[in-house]
Tab-separated table of C-alpha atoms in Angstrom:
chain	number	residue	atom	x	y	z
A	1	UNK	CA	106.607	30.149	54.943
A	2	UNK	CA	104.263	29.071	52.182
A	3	UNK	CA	104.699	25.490	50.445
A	4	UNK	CA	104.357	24.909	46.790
A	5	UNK	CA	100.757	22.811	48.275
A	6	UNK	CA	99.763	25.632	49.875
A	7	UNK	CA	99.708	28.015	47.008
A	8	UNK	CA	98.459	26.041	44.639
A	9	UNK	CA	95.358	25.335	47.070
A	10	UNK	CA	95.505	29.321	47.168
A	11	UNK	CA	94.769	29.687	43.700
A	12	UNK	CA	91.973	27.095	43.641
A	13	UNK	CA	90.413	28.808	46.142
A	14	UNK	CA	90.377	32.165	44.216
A	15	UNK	CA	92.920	34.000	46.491
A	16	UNK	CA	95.543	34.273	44.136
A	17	UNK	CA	96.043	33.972	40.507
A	18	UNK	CA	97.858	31.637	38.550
A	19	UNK	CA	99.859	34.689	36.829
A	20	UNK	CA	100.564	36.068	40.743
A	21	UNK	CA	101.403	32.731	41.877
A	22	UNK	CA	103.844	31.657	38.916
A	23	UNK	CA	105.120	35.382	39.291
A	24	UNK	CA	106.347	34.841	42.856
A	25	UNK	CA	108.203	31.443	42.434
A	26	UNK	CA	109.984	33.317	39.638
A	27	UNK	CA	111.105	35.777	41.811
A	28	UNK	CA	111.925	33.331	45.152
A	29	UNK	CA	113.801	31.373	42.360
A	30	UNK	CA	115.593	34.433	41.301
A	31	UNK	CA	116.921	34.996	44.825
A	32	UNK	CA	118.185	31.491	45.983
A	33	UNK	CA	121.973	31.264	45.863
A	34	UNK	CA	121.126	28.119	42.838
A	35	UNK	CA	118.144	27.566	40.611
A	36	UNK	CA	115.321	25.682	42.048
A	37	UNK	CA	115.341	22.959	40.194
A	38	UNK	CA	119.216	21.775	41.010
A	39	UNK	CA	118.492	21.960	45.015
A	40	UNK	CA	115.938	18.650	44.928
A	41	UNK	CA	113.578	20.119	47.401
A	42	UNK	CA	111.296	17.908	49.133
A	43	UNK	CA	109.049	18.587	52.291
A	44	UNK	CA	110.232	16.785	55.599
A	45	UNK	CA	109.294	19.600	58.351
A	46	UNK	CA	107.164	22.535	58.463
A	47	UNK	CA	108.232	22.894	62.676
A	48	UNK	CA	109.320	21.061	65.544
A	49	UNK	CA	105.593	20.313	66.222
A	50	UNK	CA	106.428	17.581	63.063
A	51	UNK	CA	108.576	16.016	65.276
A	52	UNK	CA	106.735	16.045	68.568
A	53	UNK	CA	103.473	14.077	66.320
A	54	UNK	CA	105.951	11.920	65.067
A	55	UNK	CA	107.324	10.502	67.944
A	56	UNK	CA	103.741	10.632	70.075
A	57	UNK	CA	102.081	8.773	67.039
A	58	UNK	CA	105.119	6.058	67.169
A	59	UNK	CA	104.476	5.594	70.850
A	60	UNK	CA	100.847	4.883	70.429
A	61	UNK	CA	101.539	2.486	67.053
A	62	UNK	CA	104.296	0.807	69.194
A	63	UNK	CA	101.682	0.589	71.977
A	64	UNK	CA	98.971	-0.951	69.606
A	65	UNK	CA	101.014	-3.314	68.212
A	66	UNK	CA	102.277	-4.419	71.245
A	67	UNK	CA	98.592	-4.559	72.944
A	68	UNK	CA	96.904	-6.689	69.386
A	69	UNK	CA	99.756	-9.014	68.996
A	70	UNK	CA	99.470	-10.052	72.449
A	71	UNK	CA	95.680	-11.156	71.460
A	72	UNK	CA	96.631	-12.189	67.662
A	73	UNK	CA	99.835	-11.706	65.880
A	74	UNK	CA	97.714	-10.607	62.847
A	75	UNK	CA	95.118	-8.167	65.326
A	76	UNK	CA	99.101	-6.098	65.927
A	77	UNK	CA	99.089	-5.215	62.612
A	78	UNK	CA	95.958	-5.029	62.046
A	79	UNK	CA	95.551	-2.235	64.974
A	80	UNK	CA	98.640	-0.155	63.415
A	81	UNK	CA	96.879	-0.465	59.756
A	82	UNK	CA	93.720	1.064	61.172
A	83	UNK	CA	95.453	3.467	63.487
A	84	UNK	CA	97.758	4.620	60.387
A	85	UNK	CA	94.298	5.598	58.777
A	86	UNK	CA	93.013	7.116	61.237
A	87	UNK	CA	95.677	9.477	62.034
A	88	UNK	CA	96.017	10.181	58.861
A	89	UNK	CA	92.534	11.657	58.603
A	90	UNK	CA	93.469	14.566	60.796
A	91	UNK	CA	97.268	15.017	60.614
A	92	UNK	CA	97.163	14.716	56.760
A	93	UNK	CA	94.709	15.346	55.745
A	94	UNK	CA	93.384	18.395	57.744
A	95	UNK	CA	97.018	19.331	59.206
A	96	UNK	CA	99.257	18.687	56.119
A	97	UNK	CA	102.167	17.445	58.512
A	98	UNK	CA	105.018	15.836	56.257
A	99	UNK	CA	106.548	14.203	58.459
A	100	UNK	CA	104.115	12.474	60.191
A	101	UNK	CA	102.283	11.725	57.233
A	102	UNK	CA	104.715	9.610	55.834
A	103	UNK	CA	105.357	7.516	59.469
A	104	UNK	CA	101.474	7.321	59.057
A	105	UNK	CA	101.076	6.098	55.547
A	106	UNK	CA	104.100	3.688	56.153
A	107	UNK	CA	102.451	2.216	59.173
A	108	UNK	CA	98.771	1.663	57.110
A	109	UNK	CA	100.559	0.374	54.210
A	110	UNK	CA	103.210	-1.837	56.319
A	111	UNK	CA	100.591	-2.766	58.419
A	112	UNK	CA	98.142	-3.854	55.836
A	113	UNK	CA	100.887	-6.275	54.391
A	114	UNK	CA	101.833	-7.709	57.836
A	115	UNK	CA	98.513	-8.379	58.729
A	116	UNK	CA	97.434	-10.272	55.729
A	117	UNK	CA	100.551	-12.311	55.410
A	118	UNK	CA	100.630	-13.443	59.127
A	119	UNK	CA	97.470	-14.221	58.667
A	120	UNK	CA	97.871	-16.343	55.572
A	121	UNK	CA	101.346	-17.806	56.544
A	122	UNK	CA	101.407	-17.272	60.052
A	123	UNK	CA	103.739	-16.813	62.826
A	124	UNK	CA	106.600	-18.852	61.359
A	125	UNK	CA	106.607	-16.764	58.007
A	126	UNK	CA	107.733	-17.884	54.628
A	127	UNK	CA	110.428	-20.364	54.055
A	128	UNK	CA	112.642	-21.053	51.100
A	129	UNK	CA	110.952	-23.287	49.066
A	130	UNK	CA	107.638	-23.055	49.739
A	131	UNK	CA	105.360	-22.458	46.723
A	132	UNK	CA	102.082	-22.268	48.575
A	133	UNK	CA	103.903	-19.789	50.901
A	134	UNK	CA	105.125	-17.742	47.947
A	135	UNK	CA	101.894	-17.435	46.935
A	136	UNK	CA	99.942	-16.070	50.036
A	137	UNK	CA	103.067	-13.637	49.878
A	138	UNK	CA	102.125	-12.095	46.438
A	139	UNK	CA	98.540	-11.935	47.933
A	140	UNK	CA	99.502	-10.004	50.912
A	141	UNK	CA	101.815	-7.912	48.122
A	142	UNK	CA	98.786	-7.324	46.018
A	143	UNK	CA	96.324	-6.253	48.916
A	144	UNK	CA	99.116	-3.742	50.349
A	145	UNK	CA	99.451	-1.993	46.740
A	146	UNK	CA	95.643	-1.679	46.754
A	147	UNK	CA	95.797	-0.423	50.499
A	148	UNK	CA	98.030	2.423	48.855
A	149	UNK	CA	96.057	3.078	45.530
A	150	UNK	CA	93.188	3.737	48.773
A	151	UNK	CA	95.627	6.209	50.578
A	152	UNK	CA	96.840	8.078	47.517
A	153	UNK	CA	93.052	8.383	46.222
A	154	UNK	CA	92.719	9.682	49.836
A	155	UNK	CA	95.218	11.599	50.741
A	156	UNK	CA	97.793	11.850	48.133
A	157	UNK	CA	100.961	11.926	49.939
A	158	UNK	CA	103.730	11.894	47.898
A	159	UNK	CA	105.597	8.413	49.686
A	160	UNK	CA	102.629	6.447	49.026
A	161	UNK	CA	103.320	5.682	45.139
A	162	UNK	CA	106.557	4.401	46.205
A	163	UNK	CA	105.086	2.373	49.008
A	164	UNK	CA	103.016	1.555	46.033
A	165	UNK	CA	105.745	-0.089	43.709
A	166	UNK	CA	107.301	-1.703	46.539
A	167	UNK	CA	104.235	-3.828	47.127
A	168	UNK	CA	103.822	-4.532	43.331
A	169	UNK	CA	107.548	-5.472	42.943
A	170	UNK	CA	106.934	-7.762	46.368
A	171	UNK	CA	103.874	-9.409	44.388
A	172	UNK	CA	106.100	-9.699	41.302
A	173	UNK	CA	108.754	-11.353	43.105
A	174	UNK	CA	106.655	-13.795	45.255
A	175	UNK	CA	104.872	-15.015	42.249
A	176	UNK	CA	108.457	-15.803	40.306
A	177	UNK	CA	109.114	-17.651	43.788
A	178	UNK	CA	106.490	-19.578	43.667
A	179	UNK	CA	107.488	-20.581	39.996
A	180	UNK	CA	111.104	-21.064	41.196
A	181	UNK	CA	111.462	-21.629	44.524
A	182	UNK	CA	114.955	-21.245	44.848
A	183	UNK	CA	115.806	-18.063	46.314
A	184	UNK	CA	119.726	-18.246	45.887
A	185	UNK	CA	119.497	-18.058	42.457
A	186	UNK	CA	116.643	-15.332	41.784
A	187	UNK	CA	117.111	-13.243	44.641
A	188	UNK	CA	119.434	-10.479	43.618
A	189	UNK	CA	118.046	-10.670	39.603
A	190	UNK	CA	114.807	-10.097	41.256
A	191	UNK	CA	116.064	-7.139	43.254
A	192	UNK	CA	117.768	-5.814	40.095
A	193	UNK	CA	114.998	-6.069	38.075
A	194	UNK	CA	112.612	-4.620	40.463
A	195	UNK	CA	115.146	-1.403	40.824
A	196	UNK	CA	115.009	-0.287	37.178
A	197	UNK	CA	110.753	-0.844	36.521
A	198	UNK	CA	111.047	1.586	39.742
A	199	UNK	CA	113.434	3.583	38.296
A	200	UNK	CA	111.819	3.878	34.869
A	201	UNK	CA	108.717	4.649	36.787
A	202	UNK	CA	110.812	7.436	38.845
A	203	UNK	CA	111.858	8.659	35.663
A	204	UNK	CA	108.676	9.208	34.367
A	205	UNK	CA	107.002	11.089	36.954
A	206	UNK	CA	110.496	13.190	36.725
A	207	UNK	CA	109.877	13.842	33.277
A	208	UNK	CA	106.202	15.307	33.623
A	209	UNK	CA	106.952	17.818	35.715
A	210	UNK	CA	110.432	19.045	34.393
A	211	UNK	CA	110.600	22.086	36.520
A	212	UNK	CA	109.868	20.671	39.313
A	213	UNK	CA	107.468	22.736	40.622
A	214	UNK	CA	104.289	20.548	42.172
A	215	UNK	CA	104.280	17.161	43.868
A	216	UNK	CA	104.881	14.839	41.181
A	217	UNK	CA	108.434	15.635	41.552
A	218	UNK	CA	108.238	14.680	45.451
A	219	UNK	CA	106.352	11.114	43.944
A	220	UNK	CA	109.603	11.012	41.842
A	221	UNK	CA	112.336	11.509	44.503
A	222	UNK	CA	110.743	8.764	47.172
A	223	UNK	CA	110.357	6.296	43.680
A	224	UNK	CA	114.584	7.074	43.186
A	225	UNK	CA	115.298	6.656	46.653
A	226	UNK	CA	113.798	3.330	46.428
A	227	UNK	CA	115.373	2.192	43.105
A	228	UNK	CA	118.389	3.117	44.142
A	229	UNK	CA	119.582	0.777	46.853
A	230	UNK	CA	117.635	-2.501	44.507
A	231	UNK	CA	119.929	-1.595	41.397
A	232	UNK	CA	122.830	-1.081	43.315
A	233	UNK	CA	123.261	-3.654	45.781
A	234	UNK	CA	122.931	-6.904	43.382
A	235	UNK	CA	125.361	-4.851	41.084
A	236	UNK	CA	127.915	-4.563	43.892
A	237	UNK	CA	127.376	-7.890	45.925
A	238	UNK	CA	128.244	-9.235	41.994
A	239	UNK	CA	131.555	-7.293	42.574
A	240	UNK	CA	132.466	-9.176	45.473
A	241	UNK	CA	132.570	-6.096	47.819
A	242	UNK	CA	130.330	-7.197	50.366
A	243	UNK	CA	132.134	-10.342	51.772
A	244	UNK	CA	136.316	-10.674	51.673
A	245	UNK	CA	136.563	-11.803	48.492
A	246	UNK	CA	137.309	-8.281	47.244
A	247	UNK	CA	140.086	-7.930	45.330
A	248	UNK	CA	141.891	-4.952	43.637
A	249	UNK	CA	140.190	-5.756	40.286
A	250	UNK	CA	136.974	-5.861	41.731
A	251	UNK	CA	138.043	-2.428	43.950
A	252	UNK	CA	138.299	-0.856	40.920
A	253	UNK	CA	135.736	-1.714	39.239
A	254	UNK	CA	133.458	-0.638	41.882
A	255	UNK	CA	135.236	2.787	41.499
A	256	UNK	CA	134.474	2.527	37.453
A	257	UNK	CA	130.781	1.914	38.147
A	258	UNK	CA	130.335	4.742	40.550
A	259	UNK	CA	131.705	6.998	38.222
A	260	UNK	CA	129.269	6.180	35.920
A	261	UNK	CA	126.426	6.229	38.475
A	262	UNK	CA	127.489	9.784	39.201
A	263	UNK	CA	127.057	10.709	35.817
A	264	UNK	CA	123.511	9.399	35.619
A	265	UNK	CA	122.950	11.068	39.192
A	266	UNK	CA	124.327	14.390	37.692
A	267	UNK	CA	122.014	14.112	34.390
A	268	UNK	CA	118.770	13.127	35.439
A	269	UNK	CA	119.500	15.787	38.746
A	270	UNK	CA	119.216	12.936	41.682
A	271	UNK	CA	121.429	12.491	44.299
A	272	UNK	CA	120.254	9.517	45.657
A	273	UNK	CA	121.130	7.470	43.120
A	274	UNK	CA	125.052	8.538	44.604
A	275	UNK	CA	124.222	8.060	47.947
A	276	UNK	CA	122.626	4.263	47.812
A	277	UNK	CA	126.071	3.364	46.083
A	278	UNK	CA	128.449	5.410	48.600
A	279	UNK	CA	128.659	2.223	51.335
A	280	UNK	CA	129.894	0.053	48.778
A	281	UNK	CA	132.113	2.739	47.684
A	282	UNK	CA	133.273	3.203	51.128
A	283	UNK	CA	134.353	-0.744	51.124
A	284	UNK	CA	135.854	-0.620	47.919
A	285	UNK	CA	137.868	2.118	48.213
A	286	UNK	CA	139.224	1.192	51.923
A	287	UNK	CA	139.712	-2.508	50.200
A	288	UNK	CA	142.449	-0.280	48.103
A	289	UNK	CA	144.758	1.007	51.081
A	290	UNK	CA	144.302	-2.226	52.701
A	291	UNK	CA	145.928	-3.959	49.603
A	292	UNK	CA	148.599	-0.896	49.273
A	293	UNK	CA	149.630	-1.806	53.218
A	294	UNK	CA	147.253	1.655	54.463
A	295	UNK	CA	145.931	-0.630	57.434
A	296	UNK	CA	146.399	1.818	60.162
A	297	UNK	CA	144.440	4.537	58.580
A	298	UNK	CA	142.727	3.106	55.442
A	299	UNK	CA	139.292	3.602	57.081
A	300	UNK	CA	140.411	7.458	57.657
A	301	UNK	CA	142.122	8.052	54.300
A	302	UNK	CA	138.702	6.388	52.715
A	303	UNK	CA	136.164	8.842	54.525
A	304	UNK	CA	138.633	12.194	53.887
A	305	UNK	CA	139.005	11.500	50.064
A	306	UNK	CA	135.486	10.612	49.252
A	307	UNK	CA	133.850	13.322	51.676
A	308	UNK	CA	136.667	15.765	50.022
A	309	UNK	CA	135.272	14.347	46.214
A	310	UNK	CA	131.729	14.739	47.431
A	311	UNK	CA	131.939	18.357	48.560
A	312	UNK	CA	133.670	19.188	45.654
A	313	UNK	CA	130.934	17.692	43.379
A	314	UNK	CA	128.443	19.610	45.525
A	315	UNK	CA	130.005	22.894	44.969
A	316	UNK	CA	130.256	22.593	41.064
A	317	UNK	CA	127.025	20.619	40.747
A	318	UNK	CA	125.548	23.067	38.720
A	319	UNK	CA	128.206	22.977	35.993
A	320	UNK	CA	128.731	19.127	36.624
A	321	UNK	CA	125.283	18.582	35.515
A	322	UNK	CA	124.988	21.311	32.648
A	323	UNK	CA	128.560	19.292	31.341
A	324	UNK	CA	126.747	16.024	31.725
A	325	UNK	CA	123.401	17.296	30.028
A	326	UNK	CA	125.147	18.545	26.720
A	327	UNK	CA	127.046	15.310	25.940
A	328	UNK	CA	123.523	13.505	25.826
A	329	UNK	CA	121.391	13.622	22.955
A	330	UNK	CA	119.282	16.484	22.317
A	331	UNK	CA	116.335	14.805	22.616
A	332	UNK	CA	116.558	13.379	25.890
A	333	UNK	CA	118.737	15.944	27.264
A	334	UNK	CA	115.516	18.275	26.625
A	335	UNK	CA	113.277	16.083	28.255
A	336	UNK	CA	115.395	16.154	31.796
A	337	UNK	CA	115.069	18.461	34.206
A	338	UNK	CA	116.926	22.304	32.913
A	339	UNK	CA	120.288	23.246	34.069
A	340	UNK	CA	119.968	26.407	33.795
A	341	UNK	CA	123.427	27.429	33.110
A	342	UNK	CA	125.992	26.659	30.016
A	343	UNK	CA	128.204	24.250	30.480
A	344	UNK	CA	131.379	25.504	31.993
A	345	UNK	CA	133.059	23.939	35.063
A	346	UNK	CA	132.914	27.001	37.640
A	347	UNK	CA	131.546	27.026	40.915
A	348	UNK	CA	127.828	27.422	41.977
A	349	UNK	CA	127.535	30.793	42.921
């Protein structure tokens, strides 16, 4: 089986031409049971032999770690950084193993941020209040984005942009820290804020490559997957889901706002968007029977109807979204990804 990657590199190489190459996704396309572009394809195995690396490259980062921090905290990191590198060199680079690549790339960039922030702060870490802390924070931030501008340049893997805008939006935030200290009162304002510049970045990246077709749209899905949970979570903890303070009202308005993230999910054609929100949705929901006196089996009663509503969605997602598309404007509904299909609520065939 041939990726998208591999053909490409085909017809850069001469073997094939672009008019072959574009000829035979049009076909593939043609046979799938739903349109390309509605089953948000991304590349996690190519064989078992992705998960045998995987778990012998974990061993030996575990082992490093465990071998440099016993020396220096910061050499522990410091070893997985280099060892993340290194690895990558042949199993990315050379192999093109997906999922391995990403362990690797998050152990370089992880590592780069650990070791430059234990370094700088040391064992004990950052505490709340500490300005000077804050500050070596954003530094370590800033030096892990530029360890993944390095690995993109390098080996472009499609993780690393997100990895990316997680150290910027850890730089950000450690630098309004340092400005105000007070982490109770910026935290989740920070995390919201950081979720939609991720998300707007997501959204761009969507946008370029419509069809998606090459690996921008793979930089896209890891950039949603990480907005996601940041928009969602200060939204809901707001709510009052996440402790017992949940009420009926609040219930119900976690139900409203879910909606309403499904519709965004079904527009812009991401379903992670749905699934960072389904835990809370989980809580509120089950918060519902509890108040209605379902104690025995609210937890039961929660899982059937939203797995049931799921499914469903699932099954007509391909109408779902061509519904949602054509009550937007024209002009962004033409710039998101195409449904292929008029919008009439039957089931994906």
């Amino acid at each position: 089986m041939y990726s998208d990657i591999g053909l490409d590199n085909a017809v850069n190489a001469g073997v094939l031409t672009r008019n072959t190459v574009d000829a035979l996704r049009r076909h593939v396309s043609s046979m799938r049971a739903t349109p390309m572009v509605d089953e948000e394809q991304f590349r996690l195995l190519s064989g078992f032999n992705d998960i045998f690396v995987a778990i012998a490259g974990l061993l030996l980062l575990v082992g490093l770690a465990w071998v440099g921090s016993a020396l220096h905290p910061a050499l522990g990191a410091a070893f997985v950084a280099a060892a993340g590198w290194g690895l990558s060199e042949y199993f990315t680079r050379v192999r093109r193993m997906a999922l391995p690549s990403i362990i690797f790339l998050l152990a370089f960039v992880g590592g780069v941020f650990a070791a430059v922030s234990t370094t700088l702060l040391g064992t004990t870490g950052y505490h709340d209040g500490d300005v000077l802390g804050a500050i070596w924070l954003a530094v370590a931030g800033a030096v892990a984005a530029g360890a993944a501008y390095f690995h993109w340049r390098r080996f472009m893997v499609p993780i690393t942009v997100a990895a990316g805008a997680a150290a910027v939006a850890a730089t950000a935030s450690a630098l309004v820290l340092a400005v105000v200290p007070d982490v109770s009162v910026i935290q989740f304002p920070l995390m919201a804020v950081s979720g939609v510049a991720i998300f707007t970045l997501a959204m761009w990246w969507d946008m370029s490559d419509r069809d998606r077709r090459t690996r921008r749209s793979d930089v896209a899905f890891w950039l949603h997957l990480l907005a996601a949970p940041l928009i969602v979570h200060p939204v809901f903890n707001q709510l009052g889901v996440l402790g017992k303070s949940g009420t009926v009202a609040s219930a119900v308005a976690v139900l409203t706002l879910y909606v309403a993230i499904g519709f965004v999910a079904l527009a812009i054609d991401r379903r992670a968007l749905m699934v960072s929100a389904l835990a809370y949705l989980l809580i509120a929901v089950g918060a519902l029977f509890r108040e209605f006196g379902a104690v025995g089996i609210n937890i039961a009663l929660t899982v059937i109807i939203i797995g049931s509503a799921l499914l469903l969605l699932s099954a007509f997602w391909q109408s779902a979204r061509a519904w949602a598309v054509d009550l937007l404007p024209t002009h962004l509904g033409g710039r998101l990804p195409p449904t292929g299909i008029t919008p009439t609520l039957q089931p994906a065939s």
